[in-house]
PDB file of N, CA and C in Angstrom:
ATOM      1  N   UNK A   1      87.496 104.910 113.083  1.00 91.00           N
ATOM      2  CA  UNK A   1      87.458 105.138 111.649  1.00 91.00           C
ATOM      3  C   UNK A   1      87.043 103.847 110.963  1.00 91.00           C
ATOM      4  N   UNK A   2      86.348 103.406 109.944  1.00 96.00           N
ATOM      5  CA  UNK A   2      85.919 102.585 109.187  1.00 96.00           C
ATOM      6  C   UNK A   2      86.602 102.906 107.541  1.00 96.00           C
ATOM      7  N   UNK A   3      86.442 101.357 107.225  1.00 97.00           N
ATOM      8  CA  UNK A   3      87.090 101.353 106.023  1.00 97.00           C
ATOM      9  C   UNK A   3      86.596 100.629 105.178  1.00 97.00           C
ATOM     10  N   UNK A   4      86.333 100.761 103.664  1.00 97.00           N
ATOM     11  CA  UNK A   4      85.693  99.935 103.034  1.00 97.00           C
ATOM     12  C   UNK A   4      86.902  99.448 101.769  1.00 97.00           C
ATOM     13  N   UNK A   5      86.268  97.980 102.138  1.00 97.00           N
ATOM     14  CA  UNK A   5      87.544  97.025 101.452  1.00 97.00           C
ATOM     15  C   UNK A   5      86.723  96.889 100.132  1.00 97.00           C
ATOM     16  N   UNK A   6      87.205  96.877  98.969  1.00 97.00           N
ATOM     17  CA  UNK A   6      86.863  95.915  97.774  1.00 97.00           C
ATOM     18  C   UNK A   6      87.859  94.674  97.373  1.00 97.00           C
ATOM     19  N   UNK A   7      86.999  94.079  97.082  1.00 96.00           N
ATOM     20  CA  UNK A   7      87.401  92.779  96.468  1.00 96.00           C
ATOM     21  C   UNK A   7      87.779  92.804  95.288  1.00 96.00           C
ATOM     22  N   UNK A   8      89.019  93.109  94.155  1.00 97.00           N
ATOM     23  CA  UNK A   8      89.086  93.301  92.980  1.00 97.00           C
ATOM     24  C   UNK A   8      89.184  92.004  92.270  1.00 97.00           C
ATOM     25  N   UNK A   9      88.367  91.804  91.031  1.00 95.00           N
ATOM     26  CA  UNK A   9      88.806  90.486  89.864  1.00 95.00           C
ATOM     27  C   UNK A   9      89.698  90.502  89.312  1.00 95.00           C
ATOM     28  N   UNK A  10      90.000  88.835  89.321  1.00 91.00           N
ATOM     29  CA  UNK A  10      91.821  88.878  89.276  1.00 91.00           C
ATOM     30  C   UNK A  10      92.272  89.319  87.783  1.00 91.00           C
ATOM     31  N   UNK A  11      91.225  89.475  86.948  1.00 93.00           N
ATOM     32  CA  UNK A  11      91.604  88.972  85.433  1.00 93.00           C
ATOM     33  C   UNK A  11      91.611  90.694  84.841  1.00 93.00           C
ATOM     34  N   UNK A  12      91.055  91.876  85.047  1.00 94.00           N
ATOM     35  CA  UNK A  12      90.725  93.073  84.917  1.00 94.00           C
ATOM     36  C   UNK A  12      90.732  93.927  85.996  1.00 94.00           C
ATOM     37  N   UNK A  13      90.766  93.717  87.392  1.00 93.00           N
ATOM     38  CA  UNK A  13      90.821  94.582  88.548  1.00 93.00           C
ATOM     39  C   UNK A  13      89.727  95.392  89.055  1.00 93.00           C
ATOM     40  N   UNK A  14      88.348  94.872  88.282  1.00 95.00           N
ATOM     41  CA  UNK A  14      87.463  95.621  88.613  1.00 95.00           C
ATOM     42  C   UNK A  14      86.772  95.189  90.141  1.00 95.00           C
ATOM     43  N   UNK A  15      85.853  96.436  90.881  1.00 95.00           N
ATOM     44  CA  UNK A  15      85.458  95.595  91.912  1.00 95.00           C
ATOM     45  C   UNK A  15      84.442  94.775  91.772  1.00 95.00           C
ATOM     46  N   UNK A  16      84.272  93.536  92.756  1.00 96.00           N
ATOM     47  CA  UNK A  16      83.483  92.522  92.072  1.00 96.00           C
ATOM     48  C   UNK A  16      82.601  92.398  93.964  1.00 96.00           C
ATOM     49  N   UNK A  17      82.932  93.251  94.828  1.00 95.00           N
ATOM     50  CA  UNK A  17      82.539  92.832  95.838  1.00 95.00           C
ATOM     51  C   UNK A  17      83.347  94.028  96.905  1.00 95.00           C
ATOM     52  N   UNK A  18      82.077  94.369  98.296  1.00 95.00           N
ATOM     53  CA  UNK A  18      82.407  95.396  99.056  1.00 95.00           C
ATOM     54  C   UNK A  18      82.174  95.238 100.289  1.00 95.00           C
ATOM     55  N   UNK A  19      83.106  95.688 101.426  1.00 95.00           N
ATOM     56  CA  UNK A  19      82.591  95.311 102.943  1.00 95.00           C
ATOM     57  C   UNK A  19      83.123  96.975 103.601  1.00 95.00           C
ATOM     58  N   UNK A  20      82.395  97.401 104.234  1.00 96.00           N
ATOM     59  CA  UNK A  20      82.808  98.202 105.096  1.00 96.00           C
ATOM     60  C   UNK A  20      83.087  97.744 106.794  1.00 96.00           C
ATOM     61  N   UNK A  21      84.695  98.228 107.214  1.00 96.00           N
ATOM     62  CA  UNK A  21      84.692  97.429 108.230  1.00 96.00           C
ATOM     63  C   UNK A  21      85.415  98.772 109.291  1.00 96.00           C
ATOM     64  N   UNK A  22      85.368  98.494 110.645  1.00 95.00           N
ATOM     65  CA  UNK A  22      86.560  99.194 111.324  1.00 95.00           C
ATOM     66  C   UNK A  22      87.651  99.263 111.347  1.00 95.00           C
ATOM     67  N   UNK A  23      88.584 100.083 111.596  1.00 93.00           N
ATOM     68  CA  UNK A  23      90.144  99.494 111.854  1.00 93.00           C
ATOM     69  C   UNK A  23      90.425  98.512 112.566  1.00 93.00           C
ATOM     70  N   UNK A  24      90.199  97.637 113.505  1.00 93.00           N
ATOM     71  CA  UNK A  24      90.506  96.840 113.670  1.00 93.00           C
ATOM     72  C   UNK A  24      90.480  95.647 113.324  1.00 93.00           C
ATOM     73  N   UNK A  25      89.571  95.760 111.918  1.00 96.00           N
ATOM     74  CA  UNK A  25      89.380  94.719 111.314  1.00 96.00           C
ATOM     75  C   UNK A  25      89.922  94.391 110.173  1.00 96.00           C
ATOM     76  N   UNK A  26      90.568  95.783 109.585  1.00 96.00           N
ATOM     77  CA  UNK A  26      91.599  95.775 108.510  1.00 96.00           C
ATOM     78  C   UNK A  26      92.865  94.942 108.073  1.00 96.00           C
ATOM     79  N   UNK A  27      93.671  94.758 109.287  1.00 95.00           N
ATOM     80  CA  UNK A  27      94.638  94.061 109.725  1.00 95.00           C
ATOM     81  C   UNK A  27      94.266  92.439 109.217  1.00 95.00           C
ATOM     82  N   UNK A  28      93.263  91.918 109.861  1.00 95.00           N
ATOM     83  CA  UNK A  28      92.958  90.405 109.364  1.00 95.00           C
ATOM     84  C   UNK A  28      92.510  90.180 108.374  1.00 95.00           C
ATOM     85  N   UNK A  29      91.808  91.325 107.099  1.00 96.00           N
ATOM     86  CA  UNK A  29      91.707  91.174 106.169  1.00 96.00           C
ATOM     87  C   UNK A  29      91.860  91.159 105.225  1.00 96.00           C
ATOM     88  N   UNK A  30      93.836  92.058 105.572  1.00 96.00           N
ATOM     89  CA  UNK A  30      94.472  91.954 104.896  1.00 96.00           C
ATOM     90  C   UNK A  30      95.709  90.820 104.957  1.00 96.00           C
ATOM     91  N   UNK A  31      95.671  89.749 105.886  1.00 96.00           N
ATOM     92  CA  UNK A  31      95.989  88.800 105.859  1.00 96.00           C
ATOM     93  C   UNK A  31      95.410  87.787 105.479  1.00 96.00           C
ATOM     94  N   UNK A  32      94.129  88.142 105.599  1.00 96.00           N
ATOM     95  CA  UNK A  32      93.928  86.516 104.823  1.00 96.00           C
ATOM     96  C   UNK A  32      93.934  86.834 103.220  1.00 96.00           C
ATOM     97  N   UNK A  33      93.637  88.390 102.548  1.00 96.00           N
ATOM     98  CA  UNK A  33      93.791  88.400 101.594  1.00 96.00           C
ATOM     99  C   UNK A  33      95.012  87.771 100.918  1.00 96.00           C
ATOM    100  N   UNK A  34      96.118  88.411 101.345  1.00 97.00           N
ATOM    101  CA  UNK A  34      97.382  88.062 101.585  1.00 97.00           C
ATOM    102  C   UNK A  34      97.684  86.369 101.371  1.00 97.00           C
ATOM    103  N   UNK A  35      97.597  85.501 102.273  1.00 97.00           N
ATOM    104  CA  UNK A  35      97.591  84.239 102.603  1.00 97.00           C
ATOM    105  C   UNK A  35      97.081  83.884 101.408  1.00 97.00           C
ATOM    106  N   UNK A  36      95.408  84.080 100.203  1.00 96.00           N
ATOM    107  CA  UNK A  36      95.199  83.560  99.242  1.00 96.00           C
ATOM    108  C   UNK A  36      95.542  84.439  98.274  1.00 96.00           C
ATOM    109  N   UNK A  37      96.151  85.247  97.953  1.00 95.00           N
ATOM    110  CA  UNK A  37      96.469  86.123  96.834  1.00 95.00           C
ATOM    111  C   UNK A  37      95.214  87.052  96.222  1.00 95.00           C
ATOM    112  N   UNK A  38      94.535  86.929  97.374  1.00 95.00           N
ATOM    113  CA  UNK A  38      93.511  88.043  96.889  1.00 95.00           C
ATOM    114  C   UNK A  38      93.690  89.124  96.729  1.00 95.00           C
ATOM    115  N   UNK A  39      93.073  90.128  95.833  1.00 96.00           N
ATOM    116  CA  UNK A  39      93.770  91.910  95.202  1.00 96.00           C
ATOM    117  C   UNK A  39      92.585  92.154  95.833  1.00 96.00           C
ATOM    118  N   UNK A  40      92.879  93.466  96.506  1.00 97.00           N
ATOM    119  CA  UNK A  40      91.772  94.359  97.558  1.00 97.00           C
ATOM    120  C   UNK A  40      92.285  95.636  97.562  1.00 97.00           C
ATOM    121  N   UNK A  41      91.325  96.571  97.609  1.00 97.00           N
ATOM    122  CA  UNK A  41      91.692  97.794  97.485  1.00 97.00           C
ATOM    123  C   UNK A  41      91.213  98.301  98.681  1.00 97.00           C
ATOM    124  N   UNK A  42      91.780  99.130  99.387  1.00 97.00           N
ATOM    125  CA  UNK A  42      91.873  99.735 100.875  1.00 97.00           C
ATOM    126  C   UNK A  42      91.105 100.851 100.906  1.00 97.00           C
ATOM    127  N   UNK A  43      90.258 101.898 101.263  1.00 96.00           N
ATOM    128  CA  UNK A  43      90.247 103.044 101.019  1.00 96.00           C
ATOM    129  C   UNK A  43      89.135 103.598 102.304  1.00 96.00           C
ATOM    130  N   UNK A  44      89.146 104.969 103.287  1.00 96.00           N
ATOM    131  CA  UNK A  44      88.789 105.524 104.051  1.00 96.00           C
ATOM    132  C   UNK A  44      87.064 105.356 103.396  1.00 96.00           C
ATOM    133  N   UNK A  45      85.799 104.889 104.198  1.00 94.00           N
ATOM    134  CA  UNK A  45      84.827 104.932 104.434  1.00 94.00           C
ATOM    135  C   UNK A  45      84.116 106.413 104.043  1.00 94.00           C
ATOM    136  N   UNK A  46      82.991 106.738 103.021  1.00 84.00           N
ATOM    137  CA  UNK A  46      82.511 107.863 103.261  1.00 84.00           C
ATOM    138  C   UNK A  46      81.484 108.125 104.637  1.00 84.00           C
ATOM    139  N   UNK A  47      81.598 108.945 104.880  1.00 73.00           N
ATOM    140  CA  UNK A  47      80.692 108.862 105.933  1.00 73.00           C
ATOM    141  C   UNK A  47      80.031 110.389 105.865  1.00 73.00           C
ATOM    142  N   UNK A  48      78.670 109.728 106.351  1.00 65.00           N
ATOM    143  CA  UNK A  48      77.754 110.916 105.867  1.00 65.00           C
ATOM    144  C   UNK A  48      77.369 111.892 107.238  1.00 65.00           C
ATOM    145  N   UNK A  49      77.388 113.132 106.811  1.00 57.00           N
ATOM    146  CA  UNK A  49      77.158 114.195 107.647  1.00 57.00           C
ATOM    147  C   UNK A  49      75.927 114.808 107.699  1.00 57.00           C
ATOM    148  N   UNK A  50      74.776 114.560 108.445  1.00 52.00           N
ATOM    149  CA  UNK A  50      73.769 114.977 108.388  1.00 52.00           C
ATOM    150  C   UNK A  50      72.985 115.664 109.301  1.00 52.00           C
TER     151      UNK A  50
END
């Protein structure tokens, strides 16, 4: 499963920046968010059916 992280601005919460990643990559990116007080919003990857 993949997941796409945003980067929210600290001052309004809007997104200011986007990565789509795997689950296993979730975990460390929410630690380092974590570690600098970065706001990130979590949310399941669309993924297209074609």
């Amino acid at each position: 499963m993949r997941f796409e992280i945003l980067r929210l601005d600290d001052v309004d919460g809007t997104p200011v920046d986007r990565t789509v990643v795997d689950a296993a990559s979730v975990n460390r990116i929410v630690q380092q968010a974590a570690s600098i007080g970065q706001r990130i919003w979590i949310r399941p990857a669309e993924t297209s059916t074609s």
